[in-house]
Amino acid sequence: MTRVDRPSPVLHVGEAPVVWLGANFWSRTGGPLMWTRYDPAVVREELRVLAEHGLNMTRSFFYWPDFHPTPDSLDEQCVANFADFLDAHSETGMTTVPTFLVGHMSGENWDPAWRDGRDLYRDVWFVGRQAWYVRELTARFATHPAVAGWLLTNEVPIYGGEAPRPIVDAWASLLVDAVRAGGGTQPVAVGDGAWGIETTGHDNGFSVRDLAEYTDFIGPHVYRMETDQIRQHLKAAYIAELAATNGLPVIMEEFGLTSDFVSDTGAASYYRQLLYTTLLAGATGWIAWNNTDYDDLADQRPYSHHPFEMHFGITDRHGNPKPPLRELARFAADLAAIDLPSVRRAPVDAALVVPSHLAEDYPFTQEEERAHIVATGEQAYVAAHEAHIPVAVVREKEDGGLPSGYGLYLLPSVKQLCATSWQQLVALARDGATVYASYSHGPSGVQRGPWWAHTEELFGVRMDSAYGLAEPVTDDTVVLRFTEAFGPFAAGTELRFAAAGNENGRTYLPVRATSGRVVAVDAHGRPAIVVADHGAGRAVLCTYPLEFFASARARVNPEQTWRLYDALAEVADVERDVRLDDPRVFTDTLVHEDGRRFVFFVSQHETPVTITPSVAGGELRALGGDPSAAIDLPPYGVALRLLALD
């Protein structure tokens, strides 16, 4: 079976590929006020500690109220201090990415004194002043070797608010033009956090696809919190997958945690999980939030009223490394060992489909429905990892349907898909693919019914429901019993799932089989999984919203959807280089251009575990070349091995 490539583009500065591994930077002498309290010796010491732990860059900030005191002037002392800051980077062998419009930071917004309530995006004079400011600062520093890129803003939806996409697009394009007019040739991006419709389902005006027309990389900011440990560990990775667009590199521009919220061990494991899972999700740059703690600024806003903001540092108030910095140092060593600019994600033959209704914002589509797509897709992403199925996250297009070439298509708890895509799924199955879909109304009460087409042709079933009524799941635990063999499942095998959701989501799809064959029934004898054969392929329907159930529950993973996915992969003959029988250890592969295959193992066990992976036609070796059949993983640990194929 032919596998399909998964993109993981690397950022280029000039002609050279670069891997940014660094920290967002405010000096401990002043936080956002560092430019009026600038201490060059302290700054150099702070940079030295970062460099000694393998970091090669920072993201820095022109604090807007200080740098732009009047509409047509810059503060020359702040400019001079920033010039010294750049020199300090060069002395330490580091680079930085300056950020221009810094009006929001760590729980507070600050305006230039002369803003006077003007709209950030629509006021022509005010946008002109922003462009002047961006152009002038760029002109001052564009030729400095320590400048590696530019960011327009910091989390501007929090500061400037939301706006229609055309307004945001025009504003962003004007500021990018100002960077170029000032002589900035380095990569540029917005700094908005990638919080728009493509990753959240909420249209705040900052579409990653729209902004990709003007920018050079995509920079998610990830601080979202979860109710499930495994979802928490994979959340940033799934956001990285959703944010990827237009072939642009994905740089994890902000991520981190305050040590006020978590133990040292918990902080280390969170960093470890985020770094490695986003690497395997295609990210090629990481900038932690942030470089240091600010205990000495307890009486300064925003730390005075948001005291937990003092402790996001990867070093403490004295510059000593905290557990996250030690994790970054280990990650830096592994990136060097695999030579990241020269590796790519291993091709795959399984695709997780994201309906176009998430990003297209079709008329009369509810935001709640888009959020449902994000939540169920994320849960399917978790289940695929637990089943050790490396997947490509692919987007449906209204005018282009689904990408072809995959052996397995996963459509988890899907309510909406375009009509032409349903036609295409029939053709894909006939050409040999296995198409899986589970049905879900989702939590919304709008048009409760399958927005599906060609259902009988694809799945061999007819609906057996009453119009306007959602059929409730009354069992607390849904039991699916296989009535015939399916992949590794013998007849009589049972899978159990805890039901969840509101009166719309906690429902099932009543059907009766026509040309499809029922391979599993529920506890009431009703069709639960139906298979329709199509030439060399097949379509598999699950009448229960398994992924939705799990997404609506806390502390649920691993739940048994992964077992169904594992069976689907076997039925579809999905190629998996490395096999495990433990859903709490994830694995994926990066391939070097010289042919070496680097296999990563990421444990979701809170205690130590030893695994013995199965490798088809080869063996695992340590990076030094010694055989490594058994692998010891510490709690939430990561291991890196070479895959030697016969």
XYZ file of C-alpha atoms in Angstrom, residues 321-566:
246
model
C 17.352 26.371 35.874
C 13.905 25.040 36.695
C 12.679 21.614 35.477
C 11.264 22.977 32.188
C 14.685 24.310 31.155
C 16.268 20.937 31.834
C 13.604 19.358 29.611
C 14.370 21.885 26.884
C 18.067 21.006 27.162
C 17.335 17.318 26.650
C 15.052 18.141 23.728
C 17.783 20.288 22.174
C 20.164 17.331 22.330
C 17.639 15.056 20.627
C 16.957 17.626 17.902
C 20.675 17.754 17.229
C 20.924 13.951 17.222
C 18.243 13.555 14.576
C 19.357 16.644 12.588
C 15.839 18.091 12.491
C 16.202 20.210 9.321
C 16.976 16.994 7.435
C 14.144 14.800 8.710
C 10.499 14.519 7.790
C 7.556 12.734 9.280
C 7.148 9.189 8.048
C 4.457 8.837 5.370
C 1.216 7.228 6.500
C -1.802 5.486 5.016
C -4.421 6.568 7.567
C -6.234 9.904 7.493
C -8.271 11.653 10.182
C -10.802 13.804 8.336
C -11.701 17.329 9.509
C -14.986 18.435 7.892
C -14.853 21.712 6.002
C -17.702 22.972 8.192
C -15.077 23.802 10.820
C -13.171 26.401 8.847
C -15.505 27.545 6.072
C -18.150 29.047 8.376
C -20.975 28.039 6.060
C -24.261 29.942 6.416
C -26.493 28.688 9.215
C -23.774 26.533 10.738
C -23.640 26.922 14.494
C -20.440 27.660 16.399
C -21.425 24.825 18.724
C -21.288 22.481 15.739
C -17.814 23.681 14.827
C -16.619 23.192 18.401
C -18.014 19.660 18.170
C -15.767 18.981 15.167
C -12.721 20.123 17.140
C -13.585 18.069 20.233
C -14.435 14.825 18.462
C -11.482 15.128 16.105
C -9.162 15.623 19.059
C -10.581 12.547 20.784
C -10.129 10.516 17.592
C -6.546 11.787 17.434
C -6.045 10.434 20.957
C -7.589 7.055 20.060
C -5.416 6.747 16.945
C -2.322 7.356 19.057
C -3.478 4.748 21.557
C -3.953 2.298 18.663
C -0.456 3.154 17.355
C -1.840 4.372 14.037
C 0.170 7.351 12.774
C -2.395 9.534 11.035
C -2.464 12.514 8.755
C -4.954 15.172 9.843
C -6.588 16.159 6.556
C -9.165 18.838 5.800
C -12.142 18.359 3.551
C -12.587 21.084 0.934
C -15.958 22.077 -0.447
C -14.549 22.387 -3.956
C -11.909 19.686 -3.679
C -13.305 16.981 -1.448
C -10.895 14.709 0.371
C -7.278 13.913 -0.461
C -6.920 10.509 -2.067
C -4.338 7.795 -1.514
C -5.042 6.695 2.065
C -5.988 3.174 3.008
C -8.055 4.186 6.041
C -10.285 7.230 6.454
C -11.554 8.073 9.948
C -14.645 10.291 10.226
C -15.286 10.452 13.974
C -18.757 11.314 15.319
C -19.465 13.232 12.148
C -22.633 15.230 11.611
C -21.642 17.333 8.619
C -19.736 16.674 5.436
C -20.213 18.120 1.963
C -22.410 16.225 -0.492
C -19.632 15.650 -3.005
C -17.403 14.172 -0.293
C -19.966 11.453 0.412
C -19.875 10.605 -3.281
C -16.098 10.532 -3.168
C -16.077 8.197 -0.156
C -17.996 5.623 -2.187
C -15.348 5.852 -4.898
C -12.494 5.646 -2.384
C -13.987 2.482 -0.883
C -14.402 0.921 -4.301
C -10.735 1.690 -4.979
C -9.658 -0.243 -1.882
C -9.912 2.133 1.057
C -11.607 1.415 4.354
C -13.967 4.281 5.240
C -15.079 4.503 8.871
C -17.700 6.916 10.163
C -19.493 7.126 13.475
C -22.656 9.171 13.617
C -23.355 11.993 16.048
C -26.009 14.683 16.317
C -23.543 16.636 18.437
C -24.711 18.836 21.303
C -26.639 21.232 19.060
C -30.391 20.859 18.674
C -30.359 22.382 15.175
C -31.368 20.003 12.361
C -30.878 16.844 14.388
C -30.323 14.273 11.726
C -27.594 13.019 9.426
C -26.394 15.719 7.079
C -25.238 12.774 5.018
C -25.752 11.737 1.414
C -25.543 8.341 -0.303
C -25.863 6.659 3.082
C -27.385 3.451 1.766
C -25.009 3.309 -1.167
C -21.995 3.759 1.120
C -22.972 1.849 4.267
C -25.750 -0.452 3.112
C -28.288 0.810 5.661
C -31.529 2.767 5.760
C -32.529 5.134 8.526
C -35.084 3.764 10.956
C -35.826 6.904 12.949
C -38.701 9.336 13.364
C -38.380 12.839 11.975
C -37.304 15.473 14.469
C -36.592 13.052 17.288
C -33.156 12.135 18.603
C -33.048 8.542 19.813
C -31.667 8.644 23.370
C -29.026 6.337 24.764
C -30.586 5.205 28.033
C -27.776 2.841 29.053
C -25.010 4.304 31.191
C -22.599 1.941 29.466
C -22.966 1.165 25.775
C -21.988 -2.437 25.027
C -21.052 -3.398 21.463
C -20.962 -7.178 20.914
C -19.429 -8.538 17.742
C -21.590 -11.144 16.080
C -18.874 -12.203 13.665
C -15.118 -11.870 13.392
C -13.811 -8.389 12.599
C -10.081 -7.888 12.362
C -8.602 -9.171 15.634
C -12.054 -9.482 17.245
C -13.611 -12.922 17.460
C -17.371 -13.310 17.467
C -18.585 -12.594 20.977
C -15.990 -9.888 21.717
C -17.485 -6.963 23.612
C -16.437 -3.320 23.748
C -17.808 -1.011 26.431
C -18.208 2.755 26.327
C -19.501 5.177 28.956
C -22.290 7.277 27.478
C -22.164 11.055 27.896
C -23.513 14.312 26.532
C -26.725 16.304 26.586
C -30.104 15.267 25.172
C -28.882 15.933 21.629
C -25.483 14.287 21.841
C -26.294 11.264 23.991
C -28.080 9.592 21.117
C -27.602 6.856 18.541
C -28.595 6.371 14.900
C -31.284 3.727 14.383
C -30.769 1.874 11.092
C -31.708 -1.341 9.402
C -29.231 -3.107 7.192
C -29.938 -3.586 3.484
C -26.790 -4.520 1.562
C -24.537 -4.005 4.592
C -23.878 -6.735 7.095
C -24.213 -6.184 10.815
C -20.984 -7.216 12.535
C -21.797 -5.864 16.007
C -24.991 -5.148 17.924
C -25.755 -3.192 21.065
C -27.178 -4.608 24.284
C -30.668 -4.409 22.768
C -29.775 -6.322 19.617
C -29.800 -3.220 17.401
C -27.195 -2.680 14.656
C -24.123 -1.004 16.123
C -21.411 -1.624 13.510
C -22.311 -2.315 9.896
C -19.864 -3.171 7.119
C -20.596 -2.692 3.434
C -18.116 -4.200 0.987
C -17.171 -2.187 -2.091
C -14.909 -4.070 -4.436
C -11.458 -4.041 -2.863
C -12.533 -1.794 0.012
C -15.330 -1.296 2.480
C -17.302 1.218 4.493
C -17.772 0.763 8.241
C -20.589 2.538 10.076
C -20.798 2.861 13.851
C -24.273 3.954 14.941
C -22.983 5.279 18.275
C -20.964 8.517 18.708
C -18.068 6.877 20.515
C -15.638 9.771 20.094
C -18.249 12.300 21.215
C -19.018 10.255 24.325
C -15.347 10.225 25.289
C -14.815 13.911 24.475
C -17.593 14.821 26.902
C -16.104 12.897 29.825
C -13.292 13.679 32.260
C -10.378 11.332 32.969
C -11.651 8.850 30.406
C -8.572 7.882 28.367
C -7.628 5.344 27.370
C -11.160 4.209 26.591
C -12.007 1.431 24.148
C -12.344 3.395 20.921
C -8.661 2.669 20.384
C -9.464 -1.051 20.190
C -11.968 -0.406 17.409
C -9.424 1.771 15.592
C -6.820 -0.962 15.946
